[in-house]
CSV table of C-alpha atoms and ligand atoms in Angstrom, one decimal:
chain,number,residue,atom,x,y,z
B,1,MET,CA,108.8,116.7,93.2
B,2,SER,CA,106.9,113.7,91.8
B,3,ALA,CA,107.3,110.0,91.2
B,4,PRO,CA,106.2,108.6,87.9
B,5,TYR,CA,104.2,105.4,87.8
B,6,VAL,CA,106.4,102.4,87.7
B,7,PRO,CA,104.8,99.3,89.4
B,8,THR,CA,106.7,97.2,91.9
B,9,PRO,CA,106.9,93.7,90.4
B,10,ARG,CA,104.6,91.2,92.2
B,11,ASP,CA,107.5,89.1,93.5
B,12,ILE,CA,109.2,92.1,94.9
B,13,ALA,CA,105.9,93.3,96.5
B,14,PHE,CA,105.5,89.9,98.0
B,15,GLU,CA,109.0,90.1,99.6
B,16,MET,CA,108.3,93.6,100.9
B,17,LEU,CA,105.1,92.5,102.7
B,18,LYS,CA,106.9,89.4,104.0
B,19,LEU,CA,109.9,91.4,105.2
B,20,ALA,CA,107.4,93.7,107.0
B,21,ASN,CA,105.8,90.7,108.6
B,22,VAL,CA,102.2,91.8,107.6
B,23,LYS,CA,99.7,89.9,109.7
B,24,PRO,CA,96.0,89.3,109.0
B,25,GLY,CA,93.8,92.3,109.8
B,26,GLU,CA,96.7,94.7,109.9
B,27,ILE,CA,96.4,98.0,107.9
B,28,VAL,CA,98.8,98.3,105.0
B,29,VAL,CA,99.0,101.8,103.4
B,30,ASP,CA,100.7,102.4,100.1
B,31,PRO,CA,101.2,106.2,99.4
B,32,GLY,CA,101.5,106.6,95.6
B,33,ALA,CA,99.7,103.3,95.0
B,34,GLY,CA,99.7,103.3,91.2
B,35,GLU,CA,97.3,100.5,90.1
B,36,CYS,CA,97.2,99.1,93.6
B,37,GLY,CA,99.3,96.0,93.0
B,38,ILE,CA,100.8,96.1,96.5
B,39,ILE,CA,97.4,96.7,98.1
B,40,THR,CA,95.7,93.9,96.3
B,41,LEU,CA,98.5,91.5,97.2
B,42,ALA,CA,98.4,92.6,100.9
B,43,VAL,CA,94.7,91.9,101.0
B,44,THR,CA,94.5,88.7,98.9
B,45,ILE,CA,97.6,86.9,100.1
B,46,PHE,CA,98.3,88.5,103.6
B,47,ASN,CA,94.7,89.0,104.6
B,48,ALA,CA,95.4,92.6,105.5
B,49,ILE,CA,93.2,95.7,105.1
B,50,GLY,CA,94.7,97.8,102.3
B,51,ILE,CA,94.6,101.5,101.7
B,52,GLY,CA,96.2,103.1,98.7
B,53,ILE,CA,96.6,106.8,98.1
B,54,GLU,CA,97.0,107.9,94.5
B,55,ILE,CA,97.0,111.3,92.8
B,56,ASN,CA,96.4,110.2,89.2
B,57,PRO,CA,92.7,109.6,88.5
B,58,ALA,CA,93.3,107.0,85.8
B,59,LEU,CA,95.3,104.9,88.2
B,60,VAL,CA,92.6,105.4,90.9
B,61,ARG,CA,90.1,104.0,88.4
B,62,SER,CA,92.4,101.0,87.7
B,63,CYS,CA,92.5,100.3,91.5
B,64,ILE,CA,88.8,100.4,91.8
B,65,GLU,CA,88.4,98.1,88.8
B,66,SER,CA,90.8,95.6,90.2
B,67,PHE,CA,89.2,95.7,93.7
B,68,GLU,CA,85.8,95.1,92.0
B,69,LYS,CA,87.2,92.2,89.9
B,70,LEU,CA,88.8,90.5,92.9
B,71,GLY,CA,85.8,91.1,95.2
B,72,LEU,CA,87.8,93.1,97.7
B,73,ARG,CA,85.1,95.6,98.7
B,74,GLY,CA,85.4,96.4,102.4
B,75,ARG,CA,89.0,95.2,102.5
B,76,ALA,CA,90.8,97.3,100.0
B,77,TYR,CA,90.4,101.1,99.6
B,78,ILE,CA,91.9,103.8,97.4
B,79,VAL,CA,92.0,107.4,98.3
B,80,TRP,CA,92.2,109.9,95.4
B,81,GLY,CA,94.5,112.6,96.6
B,82,ASP,CA,97.9,113.8,97.6
B,83,LEU,CA,99.9,111.4,99.8
B,84,PHE,CA,101.1,114.4,101.9
B,85,ASP,CA,97.5,115.0,103.0
B,86,PHE,CA,96.9,111.5,104.4
B,87,ASP,CA,96.9,110.8,108.2
B,88,TYR,CA,99.2,107.8,108.6
B,89,SER,CA,98.3,107.1,112.2
B,90,ILE,CA,96.0,104.3,111.1
B,91,ALA,CA,98.8,102.3,109.4
B,92,ASP,CA,100.5,99.2,110.8
B,93,VAL,CA,102.7,99.0,107.7
B,94,VAL,CA,103.5,101.6,105.1
B,95,THR,CA,105.0,100.6,101.7
B,96,LEU,CA,107.0,103.0,99.7
B,97,TYR,CA,108.2,103.2,96.1
B,98,LEU,CA,108.6,106.9,95.6
B,99,GLY,CA,112.2,108.2,95.4
B,100,SER,CA,114.6,109.6,97.9
B,101,ASP,CA,113.4,113.2,97.6
B,102,ILE,CA,109.8,112.3,98.4
B,103,ASN,CA,110.9,109.8,101.2
B,104,GLU,CA,112.9,112.7,102.7
B,105,LYS,CA,109.9,115.0,102.6
B,106,LEU,CA,107.5,112.3,104.0
B,107,LYS,CA,109.8,111.3,106.7
B,108,SER,CA,108.9,113.9,109.4
B,109,LYS,CA,105.2,113.2,108.8
B,110,LEU,CA,105.7,109.5,109.2
B,111,ASN,CA,107.8,110.1,112.3
B,112,LYS,CA,105.0,112.3,113.8
B,113,GLU,CA,102.0,110.2,112.8
B,114,LEU,CA,102.9,106.5,112.8
B,115,LYS,CA,102.3,104.5,115.9
B,116,HIS,CA,105.1,102.9,117.9
B,117,GLY,CA,106.1,99.6,116.2
B,118,ALA,CA,104.7,100.5,112.8
B,119,ARG,CA,106.8,99.2,109.9
B,120,VAL,CA,107.9,101.0,106.8
B,121,VAL,CA,109.2,99.0,103.9
B,122,SER,CA,110.7,100.8,100.9
B,123,HIS,CA,111.5,99.6,97.4
B,124,ASP,CA,114.9,100.7,96.0
B,125,PHE,CA,115.0,104.1,97.8
B,126,GLU,CA,116.2,104.5,101.4
B,127,VAL,CA,114.6,106.9,103.7
B,128,PRO,CA,117.5,109.4,104.2
B,129,GLY,CA,118.6,109.5,107.8
B,130,TRP,CA,116.7,106.4,109.0
B,131,GLN,CA,118.6,103.3,109.8
B,132,PRO,CA,117.1,100.2,108.2
B,133,ILE,CA,116.5,97.3,110.7
B,134,ASN,CA,116.8,94.9,107.8
B,135,SER,CA,117.3,95.0,104.0
B,136,MET,CA,117.3,92.6,101.1
B,137,ILE,CA,118.7,92.5,97.6
B,138,ILE,CA,116.5,90.6,95.2
B,139,ASN,CA,117.5,89.6,91.7
B,140,GLY,CA,114.5,90.2,89.4
B,141,PRO,CA,114.3,89.1,85.8
B,142,PHE,CA,115.5,92.5,84.5
B,143,ARG,CA,117.4,94.0,87.4
B,144,THR,CA,118.4,93.9,91.0
B,145,HIS,CA,115.9,95.3,93.5
B,146,ARG,CA,116.7,96.5,97.1
B,147,ILE,CA,114.2,96.7,99.9
B,148,TYR,CA,114.6,98.4,103.2
B,149,LEU,CA,112.7,97.8,106.4
B,150,TYR,CA,112.3,100.4,109.2
B,151,ILE,CA,110.5,100.1,112.5
B,152,ILE,CA,109.2,103.2,114.2
R,1,SAM,C1,106.8,104.5,91.4
R,1,SAM,S1,105.0,104.5,91.4
R,1,SAM,C2,104.7,103.2,92.7
R,1,SAM,C3,103.4,102.5,92.5
R,1,SAM,C4,103.1,101.5,93.6
R,1,SAM,N1,103.3,102.0,94.9
R,1,SAM,C5,104.0,100.2,93.4
R,1,SAM,O1,105.0,100.1,94.1
R,1,SAM,O2,103.6,99.4,92.5
R,1,SAM,C6,104.7,106.0,92.3
R,1,SAM,C7,103.2,106.4,92.3
R,1,SAM,O3,103.1,107.6,93.1
R,1,SAM,C8,102.1,108.4,92.6
R,1,SAM,N2,102.3,109.7,93.2
R,1,SAM,C9,103.3,110.6,93.0
R,1,SAM,N3,103.2,111.7,93.7
R,1,SAM,C10,102.1,111.5,94.4
R,1,SAM,C11,101.4,112.3,95.4
R,1,SAM,N4,101.9,113.5,95.8
R,1,SAM,N5,100.3,111.9,96.0
R,1,SAM,C12,99.8,110.7,95.6
R,1,SAM,N6,100.3,109.9,94.7
R,1,SAM,C13,101.5,110.3,94.1
R,1,SAM,C14,102.3,108.4,91.1
R,1,SAM,O4,101.2,108.8,90.4
R,1,SAM,C15,102.7,106.9,90.9
R,1,SAM,O5,101.6,106.1,90.6
C-alpha cells in the first residue's frame, strides 16, 4: 500500500487550509508531505506551525531546501519516516492526499491519537466510514478536485 508523489496544486491546498480554518500558531501535519507544498503554505500564509512526514528521502531534501529558501526554520519541520509511526496527538489539523486504502488504514490511529476538535481535511479521497462535516468541489485548470473536512 503506497501513494505516489502527486502534489496538491497550490490553489487546492489553500482551499483545504481555509476549509479547515487553520489559525495562527496551530499545528498542521501533512502525512506524506511530498515536497512540502501544503506545509509551506500553512506556515507562510496561515502562520501555522507545519510538520510534514515523508518516506522518500529525495522529497525530504526538497522540503528542507524550500524551508531554507523561505526562511522557515523553527516554523516548518519535516520528519523522514513512515506516516504510520508518527504520533498525531500534537496536531490541530491533518491534511491528507493519500488514497482511500491508506486513509482507511490511518483512520483508527487518527481516531485514537487526535485531540477533540482536531480537523482532518482530505484531498480527493474520503476517509471511509467517516462523515464529512463539509466538502467542496473545486474546478482546477485540468480537472475537478474534491476536498472533505472532518472534525474529531
Ligand atoms: C499524493 S502525494 C501527496 C503530497 C502532499 N501531501 C501534497 O498533497 O502535495 C503522497 C506522498 O506520500 C508519500 N508516502 C507514501 N507512503 C508513505 C508512508 N508510508 N510514509 C510517509 N510518506 C509516504 C509519498 O512519497 C508521496 O510523496
